[in-house]
Amino acid sequence: MARTDAPHVLARRHPMAERAATLRDVAERSGVAVSTASRALTKPGRVSEATAQRVLDAARELGYSASAAGRALSSGRTWTVALVVPDIANPFFFGVIRGTQSRLREGGYAHVLVDTEESVEAEERTLRSFRRSVDGVILAASRLDDESLVAWSADVPMVTLNRAFPALTCPSVVIDTPGGAVQALEHLTSLGHRRIAYAGGPRTSWSDGRRRAALTSAADRLGVEVVVLGPYAPQREAGSAAADAVVQSGVTAVLAFNDLLAFGILERLESRGVRVPDEVSVVGCDDVFGADLVRPSLTTVRAPLEKAGHHAADLLLASLDPVHPRIGAPVELPTHLVVRESSGPARS
């Protein structure tokens, strides 16, 4: 989703203008020095809010657009950020992309979206090819091992989304899906379920490992059994195998790694004549588009996806500030369970 226009296009040219407005025109219109106008448009944090607004208003009135090429030559920056995701077809990332893109646009950055197709090798190739051509990277749900991720974070300005550990010093945003999974387990326990499956995600998923640990601990506390199935690809097509394993295991409920997997489980259970939730309850994770449209509608853990993207972009822009770089503390965003039709009392 890279933009082809200059990152700092602020408005269309004023219809009365006879020539393209210059930075000097903007400075004169707003009553400031040219250097101040430049800072207001490229580094607004270095001038007062009132001055920045006055310059922005003048730029809009005149239809001024800064030259991205000129800024890159003078600053050594490309004004481009890469957002790297493991699967662009997964609706989980739609909200993340929206939140990231809107914040980067506000900061004057173009946005490059890269799909690594759940491949560790593709993720490394992406980082290697972009290390000198972008100003920073937002790495969502990285599949790299810890050592590789630490090495890359030292070489490329980076923010990770859904990946954090003590040795990783770059800023991070974490969605509390383990806490959401525990909420789901408590919900199912309250409905009388005592043997519950967890249909897990990819082996390389950091989030999946955290959920397994959280569910194991919660199961001990609640006095229930969690049967771990998988790993499964976080895709609808993997739901058939997961559903077959659920039926074979004899559990009365299943928590799926994500909603796509849960959608596939619902489809397969229906084709096998297994009634949901009368015979098996199904719970997903993420509350992506369509979770309330499938039948039965899906009980799932809602994640603040757009907010996560916004926070990730904020952290990256703060770390790229050449004057006052700020490495923000890890941001952890809460989740909550949305109860719909796919979960019900355990069969007797």
CSV table of C-alpha atoms in Angstrom, one decimal:
chain,number,residue,atom,x,y,z
A,1,MET,CA,0.0,0.0,0.0
A,2,ALA,CA,2.8,2.4,-0.8
A,3,ARG,CA,1.6,5.9,-1.7
A,4,THR,CA,2.8,7.2,-5.0
A,5,ASP,CA,2.4,10.9,-4.1
A,6,ALA,CA,4.8,12.8,-1.9
A,7,PRO,CA,4.3,12.0,1.8
A,8,HIS,CA,3.7,15.6,2.6
A,9,VAL,CA,1.0,16.5,0.1
A,10,LEU,CA,-1.2,18.7,2.3
A,11,ALA,CA,-3.9,19.9,-0.1
A,12,ARG,CA,-4.7,20.5,-3.7
A,13,ARG,CA,-3.3,23.7,-5.3
A,14,HIS,CA,-5.3,26.7,-4.5
A,15,PRO,CA,-7.4,27.4,-7.6
A,16,MET,CA,-6.4,31.1,-7.8
A,17,ALA,CA,-2.6,30.3,-7.7
A,18,GLU,CA,-0.7,31.1,-10.9
A,19,ARG,CA,2.3,29.0,-10.0
A,20,ALA,CA,3.1,26.2,-7.5
A,21,ALA,CA,3.4,27.6,-4.0
A,22,THR,CA,6.9,27.4,-2.4
A,23,LEU,CA,8.0,27.1,1.2
A,24,ARG,CA,8.9,30.8,1.2
A,25,ASP,CA,5.2,31.6,0.2
A,26,VAL,CA,4.0,29.4,3.2
A,27,ALA,CA,6.4,31.2,5.5
A,28,GLU,CA,5.3,34.6,4.4
A,29,ARG,CA,1.6,33.7,4.6
A,30,SER,CA,2.0,32.4,8.2
A,31,GLY,CA,4.4,35.1,9.3
A,32,VAL,CA,7.3,32.9,10.3
A,33,ALA,CA,10.9,32.3,9.0
A,34,VAL,CA,11.4,29.8,6.2
A,35,SER,CA,13.3,27.5,8.6
A,36,THR,CA,10.4,27.6,11.0
A,37,ALA,CA,8.0,26.8,8.3
A,38,SER,CA,10.1,23.8,7.3
A,39,ARG,CA,10.3,22.5,10.8
A,40,ALA,CA,6.5,22.9,11.2
A,41,LEU,CA,5.9,20.8,8.2
A,42,THR,CA,8.5,18.1,8.7
A,43,LYS,CA,9.1,18.0,12.5
A,44,PRO,CA,6.1,19.6,14.1
A,45,GLY,CA,7.2,18.7,17.6
A,46,ARG,CA,10.0,21.2,17.3
A,47,VAL,CA,7.7,24.3,17.1
A,48,SER,CA,4.8,25.4,19.2
A,49,GLU,CA,1.4,23.9,18.5
A,50,ALA,CA,0.0,27.3,17.5
A,51,THR,CA,2.8,27.9,15.1
A,52,ALA,CA,2.6,24.5,13.6
A,53,GLN,CA,-1.2,24.9,13.0
A,54,ARG,CA,-0.7,28.4,11.5
A,55,VAL,CA,1.9,27.0,9.0
A,56,LEU,CA,-0.3,24.0,8.2
A,57,ASP,CA,-3.3,26.3,7.5
A,58,ALA,CA,-1.2,28.5,5.3
A,59,ALA,CA,0.1,25.4,3.4
A,60,ARG,CA,-3.4,24.2,2.8
A,61,GLU,CA,-4.6,27.6,1.6
A,62,LEU,CA,-1.8,27.8,-0.9
A,63,GLY,CA,-1.9,24.2,-2.0
A,64,TYR,CA,1.7,23.7,-1.0
A,65,SER,CA,3.4,20.3,-1.2
A,66,ALA,CA,6.9,19.6,0.0
A,67,SER,CA,9.2,17.6,-2.2
A,68,ALA,CA,9.8,14.2,-0.8
A,69,ALA,CA,13.0,13.8,-2.9
A,70,GLY,CA,14.3,17.1,-1.6
A,71,ARG,CA,13.7,16.2,1.9
A,72,ALA,CA,15.4,12.8,1.5
A,73,LEU,CA,18.5,14.4,0.0
A,74,SER,CA,18.7,17.0,2.8
A,75,SER,CA,17.9,14.7,5.7
A,76,GLY,CA,19.1,11.3,4.5
A,77,ARG,CA,15.6,9.9,5.2
A,78,THR,CA,13.3,8.2,2.8
A,79,TRP,CA,10.1,9.1,4.5
A,80,THR,CA,8.9,5.5,4.0
A,81,VAL,CA,8.1,2.8,6.6
A,82,ALA,CA,7.5,-0.9,5.9
A,83,LEU,CA,4.8,-2.8,7.7
A,84,VAL,CA,5.6,-6.5,7.5
A,85,VAL,CA,2.8,-9.1,8.2
A,86,PRO,CA,2.8,-12.9,8.0
A,87,ASP,CA,-0.5,-13.2,6.0
A,88,ILE,CA,-2.1,-10.2,4.3
A,89,ALA,CA,-5.3,-12.3,3.7
A,90,ASN,CA,-5.8,-12.7,7.5
A,91,PRO,CA,-8.5,-10.2,8.6
A,92,PHE,CA,-6.6,-9.8,11.8
A,93,PHE,CA,-4.2,-7.5,10.0
A,94,PHE,CA,-6.8,-5.4,8.3
A,95,GLY,CA,-7.4,-3.3,11.5
A,96,VAL,CA,-3.6,-3.2,12.2
A,97,ILE,CA,-3.0,-1.9,8.7
A,98,ARG,CA,-5.7,0.8,9.0
A,99,GLY,CA,-4.3,2.0,12.3
A,100,THR,CA,-0.7,2.0,11.2
A,101,GLN,CA,-1.4,3.7,7.9
A,102,SER,CA,-3.5,6.6,9.3
A,103,ARG,CA,-0.9,7.5,11.9
A,104,LEU,CA,2.0,7.3,9.4
A,105,ARG,CA,0.2,9.5,7.0
A,106,GLU,CA,-0.3,12.0,9.7
A,107,GLY,CA,3.4,11.9,10.3
A,108,GLY,CA,4.2,12.5,6.6
A,109,TYR,CA,5.4,8.9,5.8
A,110,ALA,CA,4.6,6.6,2.9
A,111,HIS,CA,3.5,3.1,3.8
A,112,VAL,CA,4.8,-0.1,2.3
A,113,LEU,CA,3.0,-3.3,3.1
A,114,VAL,CA,4.9,-6.7,2.8
A,115,ASP,CA,3.3,-10.2,3.1
A,116,THR,CA,5.8,-12.9,4.2
A,117,GLU,CA,3.3,-15.7,3.8
A,118,GLU,CA,4.1,-17.2,7.2
A,119,SER,CA,7.7,-17.8,6.1
A,120,VAL,CA,10.7,-17.1,8.3
A,121,GLU,CA,13.0,-17.0,5.3
A,122,ALA,CA,10.8,-14.5,3.5
A,123,GLU,CA,10.7,-12.3,6.6
A,124,GLU,CA,14.5,-12.3,6.8
A,125,ARG,CA,14.7,-11.5,3.0
A,126,THR,CA,12.3,-8.6,3.5
A,127,LEU,CA,14.4,-7.1,6.3
A,128,ARG,CA,17.6,-7.6,4.3
A,129,SER,CA,16.2,-5.9,1.2
A,130,PHE,CA,14.5,-3.0,3.1
A,131,ARG,CA,17.2,-2.3,5.7
A,132,ARG,CA,18.6,0.7,3.6
A,133,SER,CA,15.5,1.8,1.7
A,134,VAL,CA,13.1,2.6,4.5
A,135,ASP,CA,13.4,4.6,7.7
A,136,GLY,CA,11.9,2.0,9.9
A,137,VAL,CA,9.9,-1.3,10.1
A,138,ILE,CA,6.8,-2.3,12.0
A,139,LEU,CA,7.1,-6.1,12.3
A,140,ALA,CA,3.7,-7.7,13.1
A,141,ALA,CA,3.6,-11.2,14.6
A,142,SER,CA,7.2,-12.0,13.7
A,143,ARG,CA,8.0,-15.6,13.1
A,144,LEU,CA,11.8,-15.1,13.6
A,145,ASP,CA,13.5,-16.8,16.5
A,146,ASP,CA,14.6,-14.6,19.4
A,147,GLU,CA,18.2,-14.4,18.5
A,148,SER,CA,17.5,-13.3,14.9
A,149,LEU,CA,15.0,-10.7,16.0
A,150,VAL,CA,17.4,-9.2,18.5
A,151,ALA,CA,20.1,-8.9,15.8
A,152,TRP,CA,17.7,-7.3,13.2
A,153,SER,CA,16.3,-4.9,15.8
A,154,ALA,CA,19.9,-3.6,16.4
A,155,ASP,CA,20.4,-3.1,12.6
A,156,VAL,CA,17.0,-1.6,11.6
A,157,PRO,CA,14.8,0.9,13.4
A,158,MET,CA,11.9,-1.3,14.4
A,159,VAL,CA,8.8,-1.7,16.4
A,160,THR,CA,7.4,-5.2,17.0
A,161,LEU,CA,3.7,-6.0,17.3
A,162,ASN,CA,2.8,-9.1,19.4
A,163,ARG,CA,6.4,-9.9,20.2
A,164,ALA,CA,8.3,-8.9,23.3
A,165,PHE,CA,10.9,-10.4,25.5
A,166,PRO,CA,13.6,-9.0,27.9
A,167,ALA,CA,16.5,-9.2,25.4
A,168,LEU,CA,14.5,-7.3,22.7
A,169,THR,CA,15.1,-3.6,23.4
A,170,CYS,CA,13.1,-2.1,20.5
A,171,PRO,CA,9.6,-0.7,21.3
A,172,SER,CA,6.8,-3.2,21.2
A,173,VAL,CA,3.0,-3.4,21.2
A,174,VAL,CA,1.4,-6.5,22.7
A,175,ILE,CA,-2.2,-7.6,22.6
A,176,ASP,CA,-3.3,-9.6,25.6
A,177,THR,CA,-4.7,-12.6,23.8
A,178,PRO,CA,-3.5,-14.9,26.6
A,179,GLY,CA,-5.7,-13.0,29.0
A,180,GLY,CA,-8.6,-13.3,26.6
A,181,ALA,CA,-8.1,-17.0,26.2
A,182,VAL,CA,-8.3,-17.3,30.0
A,183,GLN,CA,-11.6,-15.3,29.9
A,184,ALA,CA,-12.9,-17.8,27.3
A,185,LEU,CA,-11.8,-20.8,29.4
A,186,GLU,CA,-13.6,-19.3,32.5
A,187,HIS,CA,-16.7,-18.7,30.3
A,188,LEU,CA,-16.8,-22.3,29.2
A,189,THR,CA,-16.1,-23.6,32.7
A,190,SER,CA,-19.1,-21.6,34.0
A,191,LEU,CA,-21.2,-23.4,31.4
A,192,GLY,CA,-20.2,-26.8,32.8
A,193,HIS,CA,-17.5,-27.8,30.4
A,194,ARG,CA,-14.7,-29.8,32.1
A,195,ARG,CA,-12.7,-31.1,29.1
A,196,ILE,CA,-11.8,-28.4,26.6
A,197,ALA,CA,-9.6,-28.4,23.6
A,198,TYR,CA,-7.2,-25.7,22.5
A,199,ALA,CA,-6.6,-25.7,18.7
A,200,GLY,CA,-3.3,-24.1,18.6
A,201,GLY,CA,-1.6,-21.9,15.9
A,202,PRO,CA,1.8,-22.1,14.2
A,203,ARG,CA,4.8,-23.5,16.1
A,204,THR,CA,6.6,-20.2,15.3
A,205,SER,CA,3.9,-18.1,16.9
A,206,TRP,CA,5.0,-16.3,20.0
A,207,SER,CA,1.4,-15.4,20.9
A,208,ASP,CA,0.4,-19.1,20.6
A,209,GLY,CA,3.1,-20.1,23.2
A,210,ARG,CA,1.9,-17.5,25.6
A,211,ARG,CA,-1.7,-18.7,25.3
A,212,ARG,CA,-0.8,-22.3,25.9
A,213,ALA,CA,1.1,-21.3,29.1
A,214,ALA,CA,-1.8,-19.1,30.3
A,215,LEU,CA,-4.4,-21.8,29.6
A,216,THR,CA,-2.4,-24.5,31.4
A,217,SER,CA,-2.1,-22.3,34.5
A,218,ALA,CA,-5.8,-21.4,34.4
A,219,ALA,CA,-6.9,-25.0,33.9
A,220,ASP,CA,-5.1,-26.0,37.1
A,221,ARG,CA,-6.8,-23.2,39.0
A,222,LEU,CA,-10.2,-24.0,37.6
A,223,GLY,CA,-9.9,-27.7,38.0
A,224,VAL,CA,-10.6,-28.5,34.3
A,225,GLU,CA,-8.6,-30.3,31.6
A,226,VAL,CA,-7.2,-28.5,28.5
A,227,VAL,CA,-6.4,-30.8,25.6
A,228,VAL,CA,-3.9,-29.1,23.2
A,229,LEU,CA,-4.4,-29.9,19.6
A,230,GLY,CA,-2.3,-28.8,16.6
A,231,PRO,CA,-0.3,-26.9,15.6
A,232,TYR,CA,-2.6,-25.6,12.8
A,233,ALA,CA,-2.1,-22.9,10.2
A,234,PRO,CA,-4.1,-19.8,11.2
A,235,GLN,CA,-6.4,-20.3,8.2
A,236,ARG,CA,-10.0,-21.4,7.5
A,237,GLU,CA,-8.8,-24.4,5.5
A,238,ALA,CA,-7.0,-25.8,8.5
A,239,GLY,CA,-10.3,-25.9,10.4
A,240,SER,CA,-11.3,-29.3,8.9
A,241,ALA,CA,-8.4,-31.1,10.5
A,242,ALA,CA,-8.9,-29.3,13.7
A,243,ALA,CA,-12.6,-30.2,13.8
A,244,ASP,CA,-11.9,-33.8,13.2
A,245,ALA,CA,-9.4,-33.8,16.0
A,246,VAL,CA,-11.9,-32.2,18.3
A,247,VAL,CA,-14.5,-34.9,17.6
A,248,GLN,CA,-11.9,-37.6,18.1
A,249,SER,CA,-10.8,-36.2,21.4
A,250,GLY,CA,-14.2,-36.3,22.9
A,251,VAL,CA,-14.1,-32.7,24.3
A,252,THR,CA,-17.3,-30.7,24.7
A,253,ALA,CA,-15.7,-27.3,23.7
A,254,VAL,CA,-12.8,-25.9,21.7
A,255,LEU,CA,-10.9,-22.7,21.8
A,256,ALA,CA,-9.4,-21.9,18.4
A,257,PHE,CA,-6.1,-19.9,17.8
A,258,ASN,CA,-8.0,-17.4,15.7
A,259,ASP,CA,-11.4,-16.7,14.1
A,260,LEU,CA,-10.3,-18.1,10.7
A,261,LEU,CA,-9.5,-21.4,12.2
A,262,ALA,CA,-12.8,-21.3,14.2
A,263,PHE,CA,-14.7,-20.6,10.9
A,264,GLY,CA,-13.3,-23.7,9.4
A,265,ILE,CA,-14.1,-25.7,12.5
A,266,LEU,CA,-17.7,-24.6,12.4
A,267,GLU,CA,-18.0,-25.6,8.7
A,268,ARG,CA,-16.5,-29.0,9.3
A,269,LEU,CA,-18.6,-29.8,12.4
A,270,GLU,CA,-21.7,-28.9,10.4
A,271,SER,CA,-20.8,-31.2,7.6
A,272,ARG,CA,-20.3,-34.0,10.1
A,273,GLY,CA,-23.6,-33.4,11.7
A,274,VAL,CA,-22.2,-32.2,15.0
A,275,ARG,CA,-24.4,-29.5,16.4
A,276,VAL,CA,-22.9,-26.3,17.7
A,277,PRO,CA,-23.2,-25.4,20.6
A,278,ASP,CA,-25.5,-28.3,21.6
A,279,GLU,CA,-22.8,-31.0,21.2
A,280,VAL,CA,-19.6,-28.9,21.0
A,281,SER,CA,-19.0,-25.2,21.8
A,282,VAL,CA,-16.6,-23.2,19.7
A,283,VAL,CA,-14.8,-20.0,20.7
A,284,GLY,CA,-12.5,-18.0,18.4
A,285,CYS,CA,-10.0,-15.2,18.9
A,286,ASP,CA,-9.7,-11.6,17.4
A,287,ASP,CA,-13.4,-10.8,16.5
A,288,VAL,CA,-12.6,-10.2,12.9
A,289,PHE,CA,-15.1,-9.2,10.3
A,290,GLY,CA,-17.6,-12.0,9.8
A,291,ALA,CA,-17.5,-13.4,13.3
A,292,ASP,CA,-21.0,-12.1,14.0
A,293,LEU,CA,-22.2,-13.2,10.5
A,294,VAL,CA,-21.4,-16.9,10.5
A,295,ARG,CA,-24.1,-19.3,11.9
A,296,PRO,CA,-24.0,-19.8,14.7
A,297,SER,CA,-22.5,-16.5,15.4
A,298,LEU,CA,-19.0,-16.9,16.9
A,299,THR,CA,-18.2,-16.3,20.6
A,300,THR,CA,-14.7,-14.8,20.4
A,301,VAL,CA,-12.0,-12.7,22.1
A,302,ARG,CA,-12.1,-9.1,20.8
A,303,ALA,CA,-8.7,-7.6,20.1
A,304,PRO,CA,-8.2,-3.8,19.6
A,305,LEU,CA,-6.5,-4.2,16.2
A,306,GLU,CA,-6.7,-0.7,14.8
A,307,LYS,CA,-5.5,0.7,18.2
A,308,ALA,CA,-2.6,-1.7,18.1
A,309,GLY,CA,-1.5,-0.4,14.7
A,310,HIS,CA,-1.9,3.2,15.8
A,311,HIS,CA,0.3,2.6,18.9
A,312,ALA,CA,3.0,0.8,16.8
A,313,ALA,CA,3.2,3.7,14.4
A,314,ASP,CA,3.4,6.2,17.3
A,315,LEU,CA,6.3,4.3,18.9
A,316,LEU,CA,8.2,4.1,15.6
A,317,LEU,CA,7.7,7.8,14.8
A,318,ALA,CA,8.9,8.7,18.3
A,319,SER,CA,12.0,6.6,18.0
A,320,LEU,CA,12.8,8.2,14.6
A,321,ASP,CA,12.7,11.7,15.9
A,322,PRO,CA,16.2,13.0,15.2
A,323,VAL,CA,16.2,15.6,17.9
A,324,HIS,CA,14.4,13.9,20.8
A,325,PRO,CA,14.2,10.2,20.1
A,326,ARG,CA,12.0,8.4,22.6
A,327,ILE,CA,11.9,4.6,23.2
A,328,GLY,CA,8.5,4.1,24.7
A,329,ALA,CA,7.7,1.4,27.2
A,330,PRO,CA,6.0,-1.7,25.8
A,331,VAL,CA,2.3,-1.1,25.2
A,332,GLU,CA,0.0,-3.9,26.3
A,333,LEU,CA,-3.6,-3.7,25.1
A,334,PRO,CA,-6.4,-5.5,26.9
A,335,THR,CA,-8.9,-7.9,25.2
A,336,HIS,CA,-12.3,-9.0,26.2
A,337,LEU,CA,-14.7,-11.9,25.4
A,338,VAL,CA,-17.7,-11.3,23.2
A,339,VAL,CA,-20.3,-14.0,23.9
A,340,ARG,CA,-22.5,-15.1,20.9
A,341,GLU,CA,-24.3,-18.2,19.8
A,342,SER,CA,-21.5,-20.7,19.3
A,343,SER,CA,-21.0,-21.4,23.1
A,344,GLY,CA,-23.5,-23.0,25.3
A,345,PRO,CA,-23.9,-25.4,28.3
A,346,ALA,CA,-22.0,-28.6,28.2
A,347,ARG,CA,-23.9,-31.7,27.0
A,348,SER,CA,-24.9,-33.9,29.8
